[in-house]
Coordinates of N, CA and C in Angstrom, one line a residue:
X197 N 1.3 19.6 -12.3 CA 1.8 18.5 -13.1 C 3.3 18.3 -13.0
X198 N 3.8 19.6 -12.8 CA 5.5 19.1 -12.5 C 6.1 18.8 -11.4
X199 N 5.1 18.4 -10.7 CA 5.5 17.9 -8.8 C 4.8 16.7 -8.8
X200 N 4.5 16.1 -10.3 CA 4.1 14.4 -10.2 C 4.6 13.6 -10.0
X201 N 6.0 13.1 -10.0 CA 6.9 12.5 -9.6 C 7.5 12.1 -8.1
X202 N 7.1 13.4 -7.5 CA 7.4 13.4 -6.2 C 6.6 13.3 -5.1
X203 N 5.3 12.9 -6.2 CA 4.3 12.5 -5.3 C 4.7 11.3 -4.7
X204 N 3.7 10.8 -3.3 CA 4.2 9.8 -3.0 C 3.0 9.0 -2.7
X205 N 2.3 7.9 -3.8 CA 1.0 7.3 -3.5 C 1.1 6.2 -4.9
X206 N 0.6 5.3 -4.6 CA 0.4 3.8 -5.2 C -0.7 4.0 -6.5
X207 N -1.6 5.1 -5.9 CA -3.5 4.4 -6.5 C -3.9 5.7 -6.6
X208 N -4.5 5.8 -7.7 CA -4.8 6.8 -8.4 C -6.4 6.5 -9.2
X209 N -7.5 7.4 -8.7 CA -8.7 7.5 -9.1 C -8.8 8.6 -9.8
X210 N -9.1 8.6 -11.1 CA -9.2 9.4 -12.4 C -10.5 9.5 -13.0
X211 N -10.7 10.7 -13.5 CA -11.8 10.8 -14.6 C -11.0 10.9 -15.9
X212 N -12.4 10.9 -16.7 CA -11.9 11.3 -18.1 C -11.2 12.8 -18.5
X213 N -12.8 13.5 -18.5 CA -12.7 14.8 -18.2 C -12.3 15.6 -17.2
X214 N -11.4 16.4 -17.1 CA -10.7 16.7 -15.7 C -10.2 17.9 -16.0
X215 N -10.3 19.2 -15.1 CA -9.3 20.4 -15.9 C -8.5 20.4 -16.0
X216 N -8.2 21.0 -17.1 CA -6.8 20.9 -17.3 C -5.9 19.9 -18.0
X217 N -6.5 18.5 -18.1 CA -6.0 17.7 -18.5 C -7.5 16.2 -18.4
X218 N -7.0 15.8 -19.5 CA -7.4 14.0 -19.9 C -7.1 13.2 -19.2
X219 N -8.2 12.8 -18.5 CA -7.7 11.5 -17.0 C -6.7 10.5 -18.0
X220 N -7.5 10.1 -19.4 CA -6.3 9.1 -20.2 C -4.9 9.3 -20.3
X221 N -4.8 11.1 -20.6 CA -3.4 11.4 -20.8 C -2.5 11.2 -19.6
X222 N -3.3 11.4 -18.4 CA -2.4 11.3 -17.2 C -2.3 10.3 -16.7
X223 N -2.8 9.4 -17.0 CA -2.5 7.5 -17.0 C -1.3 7.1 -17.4
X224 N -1.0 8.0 -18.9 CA 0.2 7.5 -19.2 C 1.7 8.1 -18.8
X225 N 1.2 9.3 -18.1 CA 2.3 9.4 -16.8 C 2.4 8.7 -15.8
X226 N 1.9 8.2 -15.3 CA 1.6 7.5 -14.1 C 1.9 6.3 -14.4
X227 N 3.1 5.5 -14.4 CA 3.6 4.5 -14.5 C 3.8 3.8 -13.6
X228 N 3.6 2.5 -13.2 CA 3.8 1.7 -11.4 C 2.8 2.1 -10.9
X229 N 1.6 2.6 -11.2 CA 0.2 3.3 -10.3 C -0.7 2.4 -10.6
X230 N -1.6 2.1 -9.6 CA -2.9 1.3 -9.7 C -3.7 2.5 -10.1
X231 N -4.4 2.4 -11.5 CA -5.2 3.3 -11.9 C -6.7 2.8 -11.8
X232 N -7.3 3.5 -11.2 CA -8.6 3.3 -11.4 C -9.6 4.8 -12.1
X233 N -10.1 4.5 -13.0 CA -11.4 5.2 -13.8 C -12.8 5.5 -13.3
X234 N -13.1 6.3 -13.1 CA -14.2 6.7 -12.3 C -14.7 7.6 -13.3
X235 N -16.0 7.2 -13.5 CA -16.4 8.4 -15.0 C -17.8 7.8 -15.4
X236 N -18.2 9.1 -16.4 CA -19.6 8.6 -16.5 C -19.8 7.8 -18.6
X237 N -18.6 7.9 -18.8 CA -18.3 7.7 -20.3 C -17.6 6.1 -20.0
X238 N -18.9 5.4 -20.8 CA -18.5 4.0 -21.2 C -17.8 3.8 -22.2
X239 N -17.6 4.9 -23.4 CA -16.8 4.5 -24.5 C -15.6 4.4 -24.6
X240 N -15.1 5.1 -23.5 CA -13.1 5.2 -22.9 C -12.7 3.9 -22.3
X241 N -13.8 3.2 -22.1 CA -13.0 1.9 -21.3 C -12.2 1.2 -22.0
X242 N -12.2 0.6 -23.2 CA -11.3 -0.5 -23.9 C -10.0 0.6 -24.0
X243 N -9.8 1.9 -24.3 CA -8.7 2.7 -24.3 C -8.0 2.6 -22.9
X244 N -8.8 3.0 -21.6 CA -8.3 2.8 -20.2 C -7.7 1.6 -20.2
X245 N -8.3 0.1 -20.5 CA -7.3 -1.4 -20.3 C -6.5 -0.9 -21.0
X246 N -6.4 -0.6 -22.3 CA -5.1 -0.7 -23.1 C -4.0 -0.4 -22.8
X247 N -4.4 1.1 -21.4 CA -3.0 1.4 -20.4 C -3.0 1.0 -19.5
X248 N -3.8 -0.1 -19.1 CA -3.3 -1.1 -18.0 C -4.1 -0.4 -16.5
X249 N -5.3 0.1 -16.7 CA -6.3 0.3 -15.7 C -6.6 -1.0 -14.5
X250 N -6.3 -0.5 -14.0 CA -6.7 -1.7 -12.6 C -8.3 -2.0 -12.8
X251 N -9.2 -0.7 -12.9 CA -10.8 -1.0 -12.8 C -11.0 -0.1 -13.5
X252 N -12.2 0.2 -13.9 CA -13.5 1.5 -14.8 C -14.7 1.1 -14.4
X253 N -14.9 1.7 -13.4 CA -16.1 2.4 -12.9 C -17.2 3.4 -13.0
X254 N -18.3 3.1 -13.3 CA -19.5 4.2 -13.6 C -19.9 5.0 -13.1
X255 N -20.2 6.3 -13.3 CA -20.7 7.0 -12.4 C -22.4 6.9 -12.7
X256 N -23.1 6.8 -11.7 CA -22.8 6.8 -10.4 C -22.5 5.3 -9.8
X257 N -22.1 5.5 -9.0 CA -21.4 3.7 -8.7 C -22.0 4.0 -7.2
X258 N -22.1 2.7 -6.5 CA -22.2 2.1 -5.1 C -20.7 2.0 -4.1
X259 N -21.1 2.3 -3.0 CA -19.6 2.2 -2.2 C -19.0 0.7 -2.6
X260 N -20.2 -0.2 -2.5 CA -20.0 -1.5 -2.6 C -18.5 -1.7 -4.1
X261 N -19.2 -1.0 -5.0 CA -18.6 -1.2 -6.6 C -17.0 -0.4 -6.3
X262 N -17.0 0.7 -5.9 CA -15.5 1.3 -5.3 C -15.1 0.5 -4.8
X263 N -15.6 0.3 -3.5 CA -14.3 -0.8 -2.6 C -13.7 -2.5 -3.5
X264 N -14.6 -2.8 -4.0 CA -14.2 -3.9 -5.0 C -13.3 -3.1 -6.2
X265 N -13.2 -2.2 -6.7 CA -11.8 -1.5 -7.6 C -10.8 -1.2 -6.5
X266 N -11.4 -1.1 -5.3 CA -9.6 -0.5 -4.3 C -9.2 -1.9 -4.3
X267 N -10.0 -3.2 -3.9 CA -8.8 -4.6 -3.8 C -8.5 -5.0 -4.4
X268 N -9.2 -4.4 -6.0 CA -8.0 -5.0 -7.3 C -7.1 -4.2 -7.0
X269 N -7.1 -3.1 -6.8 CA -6.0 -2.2 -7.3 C -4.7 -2.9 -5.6
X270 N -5.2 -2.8 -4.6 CA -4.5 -3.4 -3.6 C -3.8 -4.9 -4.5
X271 N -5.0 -5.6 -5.2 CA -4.3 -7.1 -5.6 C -3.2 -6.5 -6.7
X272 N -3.6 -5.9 -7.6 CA -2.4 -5.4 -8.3 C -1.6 -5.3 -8.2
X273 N -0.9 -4.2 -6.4 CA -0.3 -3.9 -6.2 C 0.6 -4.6 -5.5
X274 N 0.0 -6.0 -5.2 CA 0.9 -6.4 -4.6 C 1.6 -7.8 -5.4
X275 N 0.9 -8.0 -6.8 CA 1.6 -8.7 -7.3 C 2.6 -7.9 -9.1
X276 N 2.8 -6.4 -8.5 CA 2.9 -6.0 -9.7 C 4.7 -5.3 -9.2
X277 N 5.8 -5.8 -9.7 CA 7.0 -5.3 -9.7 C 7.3 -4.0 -9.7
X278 N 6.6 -3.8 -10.6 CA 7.0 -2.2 -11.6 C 6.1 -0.8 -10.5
X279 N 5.3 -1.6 -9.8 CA 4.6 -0.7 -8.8 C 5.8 0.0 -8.0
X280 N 5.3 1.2 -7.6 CA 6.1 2.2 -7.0 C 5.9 1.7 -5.6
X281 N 7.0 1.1 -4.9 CA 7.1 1.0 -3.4 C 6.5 1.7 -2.2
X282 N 6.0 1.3 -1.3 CA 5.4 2.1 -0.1 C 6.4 2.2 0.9
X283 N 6.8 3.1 1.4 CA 7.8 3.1 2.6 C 6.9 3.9 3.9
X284 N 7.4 3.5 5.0 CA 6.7 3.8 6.2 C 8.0 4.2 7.0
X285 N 8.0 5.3 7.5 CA 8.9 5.7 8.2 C 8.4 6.0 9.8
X286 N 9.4 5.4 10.7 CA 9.2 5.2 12.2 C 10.7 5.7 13.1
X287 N 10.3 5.8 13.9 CA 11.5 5.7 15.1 C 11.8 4.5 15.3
X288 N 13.5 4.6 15.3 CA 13.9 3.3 15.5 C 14.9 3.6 16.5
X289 N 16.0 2.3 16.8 CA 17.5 2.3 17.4 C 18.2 3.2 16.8
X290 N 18.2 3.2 15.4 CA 18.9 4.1 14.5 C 18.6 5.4 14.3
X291 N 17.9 5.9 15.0 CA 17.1 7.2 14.7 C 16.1 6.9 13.5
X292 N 15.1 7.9 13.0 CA 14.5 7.9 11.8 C 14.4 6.7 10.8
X293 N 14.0 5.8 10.5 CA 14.2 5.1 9.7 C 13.1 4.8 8.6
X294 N 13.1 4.5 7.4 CA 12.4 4.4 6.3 C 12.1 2.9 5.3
X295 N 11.4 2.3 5.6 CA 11.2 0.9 5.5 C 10.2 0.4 4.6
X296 N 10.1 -0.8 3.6 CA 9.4 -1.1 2.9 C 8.2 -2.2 3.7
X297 N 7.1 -2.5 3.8 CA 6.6 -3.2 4.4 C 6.6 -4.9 4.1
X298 N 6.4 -4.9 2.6 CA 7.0 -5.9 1.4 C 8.1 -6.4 2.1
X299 N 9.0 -6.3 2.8 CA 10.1 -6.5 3.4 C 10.4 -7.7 4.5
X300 N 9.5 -7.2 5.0 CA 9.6 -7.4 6.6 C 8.5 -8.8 6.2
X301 N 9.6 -10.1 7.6 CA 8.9 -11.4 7.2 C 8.1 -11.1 8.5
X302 N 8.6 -11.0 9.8 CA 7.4 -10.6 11.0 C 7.6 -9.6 12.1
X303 N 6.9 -9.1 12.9 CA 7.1 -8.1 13.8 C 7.4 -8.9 15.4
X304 N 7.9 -9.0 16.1 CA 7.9 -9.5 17.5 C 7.9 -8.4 18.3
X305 N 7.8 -8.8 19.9 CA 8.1 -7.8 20.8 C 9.3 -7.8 21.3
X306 N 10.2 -6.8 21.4 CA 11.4 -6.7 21.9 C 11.9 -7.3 23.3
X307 N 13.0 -7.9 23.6 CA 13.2 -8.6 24.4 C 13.5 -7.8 25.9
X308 N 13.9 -6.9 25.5 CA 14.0 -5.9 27.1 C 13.0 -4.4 26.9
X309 N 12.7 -4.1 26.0 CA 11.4 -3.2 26.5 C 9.9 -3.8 25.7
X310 N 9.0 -4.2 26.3 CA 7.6 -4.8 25.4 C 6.8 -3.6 24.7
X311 N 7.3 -2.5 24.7 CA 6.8 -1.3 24.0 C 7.5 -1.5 22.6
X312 N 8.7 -1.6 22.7 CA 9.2 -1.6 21.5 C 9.3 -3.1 21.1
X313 N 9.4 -3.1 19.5 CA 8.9 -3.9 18.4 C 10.6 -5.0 17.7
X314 N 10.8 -5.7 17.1 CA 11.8 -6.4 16.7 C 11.2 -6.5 15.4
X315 N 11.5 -5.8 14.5 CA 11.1 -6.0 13.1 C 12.6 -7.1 12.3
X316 N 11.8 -7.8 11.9 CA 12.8 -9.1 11.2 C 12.3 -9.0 9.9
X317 N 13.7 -8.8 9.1 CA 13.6 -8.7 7.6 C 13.4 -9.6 6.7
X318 N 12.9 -10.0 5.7 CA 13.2 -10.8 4.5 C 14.5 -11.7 4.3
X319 N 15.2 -10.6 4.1 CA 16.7 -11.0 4.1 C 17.6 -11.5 5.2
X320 N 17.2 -11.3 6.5 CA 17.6 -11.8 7.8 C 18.2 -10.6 8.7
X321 N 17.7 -9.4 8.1 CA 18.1 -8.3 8.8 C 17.1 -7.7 9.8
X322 N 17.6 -7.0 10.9 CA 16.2 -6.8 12.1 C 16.4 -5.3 12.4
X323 N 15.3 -4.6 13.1 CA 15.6 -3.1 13.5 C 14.5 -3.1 14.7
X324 N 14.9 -2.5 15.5 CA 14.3 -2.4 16.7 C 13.6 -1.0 16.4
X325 N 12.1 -1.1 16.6 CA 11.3 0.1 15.9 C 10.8 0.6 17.5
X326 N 10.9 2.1 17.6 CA 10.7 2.8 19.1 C 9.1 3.7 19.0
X327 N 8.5 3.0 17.7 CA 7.1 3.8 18.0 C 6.2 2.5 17.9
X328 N 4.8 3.3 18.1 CA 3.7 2.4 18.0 C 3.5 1.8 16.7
X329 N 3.8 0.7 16.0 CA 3.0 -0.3 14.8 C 1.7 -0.2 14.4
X330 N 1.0 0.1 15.3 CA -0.7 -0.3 14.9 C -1.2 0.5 14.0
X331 N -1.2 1.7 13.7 CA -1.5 2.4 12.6 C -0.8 2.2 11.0
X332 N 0.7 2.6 11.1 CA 1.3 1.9 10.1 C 0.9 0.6 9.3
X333 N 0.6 -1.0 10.3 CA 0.8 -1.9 9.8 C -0.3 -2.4 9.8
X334 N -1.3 -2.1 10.4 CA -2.7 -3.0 10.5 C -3.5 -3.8 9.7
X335 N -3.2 -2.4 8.1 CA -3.8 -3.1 7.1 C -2.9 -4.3 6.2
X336 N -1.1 -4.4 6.5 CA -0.3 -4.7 5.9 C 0.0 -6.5 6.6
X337 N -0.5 -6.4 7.9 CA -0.2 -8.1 8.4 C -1.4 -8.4 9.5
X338 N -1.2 -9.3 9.9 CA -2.2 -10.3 10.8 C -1.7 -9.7 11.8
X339 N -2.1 -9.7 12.8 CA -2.4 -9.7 14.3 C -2.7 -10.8 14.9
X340 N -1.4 -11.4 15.5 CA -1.6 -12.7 16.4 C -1.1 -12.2 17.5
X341 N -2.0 -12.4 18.5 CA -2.0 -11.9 20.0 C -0.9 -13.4 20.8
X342 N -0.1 -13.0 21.2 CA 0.8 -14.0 22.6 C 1.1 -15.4 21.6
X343 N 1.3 -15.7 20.3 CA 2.2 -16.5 20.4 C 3.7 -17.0 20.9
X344 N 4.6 -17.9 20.7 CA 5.3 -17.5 21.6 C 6.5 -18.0 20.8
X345 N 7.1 -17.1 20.4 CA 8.0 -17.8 19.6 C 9.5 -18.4 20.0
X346 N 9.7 -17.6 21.1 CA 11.1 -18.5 21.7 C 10.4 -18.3 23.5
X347 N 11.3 -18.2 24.5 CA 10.7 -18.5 25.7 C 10.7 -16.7 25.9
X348 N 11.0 -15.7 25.3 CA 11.2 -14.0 25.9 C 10.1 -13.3 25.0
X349 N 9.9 -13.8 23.6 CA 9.1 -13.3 22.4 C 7.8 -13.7 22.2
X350 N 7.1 -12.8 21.8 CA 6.1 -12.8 21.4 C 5.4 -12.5 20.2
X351 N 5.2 -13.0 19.2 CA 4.4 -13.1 17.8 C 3.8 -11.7 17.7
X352 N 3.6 -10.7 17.1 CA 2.6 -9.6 17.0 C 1.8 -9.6 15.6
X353 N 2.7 -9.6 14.6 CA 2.1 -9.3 12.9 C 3.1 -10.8 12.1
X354 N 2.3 -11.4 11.4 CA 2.7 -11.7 10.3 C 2.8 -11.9 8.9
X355 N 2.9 -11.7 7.9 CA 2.7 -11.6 6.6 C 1.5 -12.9 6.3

């Protein structure tokens, strides 16, 4: 419990009962977390909204019923401020770099090596990224294969 802070994760699936501690009590540490409830006690649920539960789920539940609580909690997360930021860190120009994905308006391919990537910012700032994207981002933007955005570039991911 004293290395909760420095965890590094969005979404959080809880029980009630749990050693050591009350899935409810540890909700209310978990501030900026997509909380989801996974339990076999129906009477805790109007307590779980009251701390702002993404979902409350039955045990036993269907994969079907989970994956519909992970894309609220994804929907949550992405229209919720107070949510604790995801950063993805890659090789860049710069050495090492640490990046929000939220950020980034699109990816291109770089104009003198097509391995490497042209990450264009929000704000109008760019970083030349020296690893592979496709794991990182796949779940985070579209995939447009050869559009063409000036006569050297090519479209890869867009928001």
């Amino acid at each position: 419990m004293n290395d909760i802070n420095s965890l590094d994760f969005n979404t959080c699936i809880l029980d009630i009962n749990m050693p050591g501690i009350n899935g409810l009590e540890l909700a209310k540490k978990l501030e900026g977390k997509a909380i989801i409830f996974s339990t076999a006690y129906k009477e805790y649920a109007a307590e779980a909204f009251d701390l702002d539960a993404v979902d409350y789920i039955r045990k036993p539940y269907q994969l079907e019923r989970l994956e519909k609580a992970m894309n609220k909690a994804r929907t949550w997360l992405s229209h919720n401020k107070n949510a604790t930021p995801i950063y993805i860190e890659l090789n860049s120009s710069l050495g090492k770099s640490r990046i929000n994905p939220n950020d980034i308006a699109y990816i291109a391919v770089a104009e003198n090596d097509r391995r490497d990537k042209d990450i264009c910012f929000k704000d109008g700032q760019r970083l030349l990224a020296k690893t592979s994207l496709s794991m990182n981002f796949s779940k985070s933007f579209q995939r447009i294969n050869f559009v063409k955005l000036t006569e050297e570039q090519q479209l890869l991911w867009i928001l």
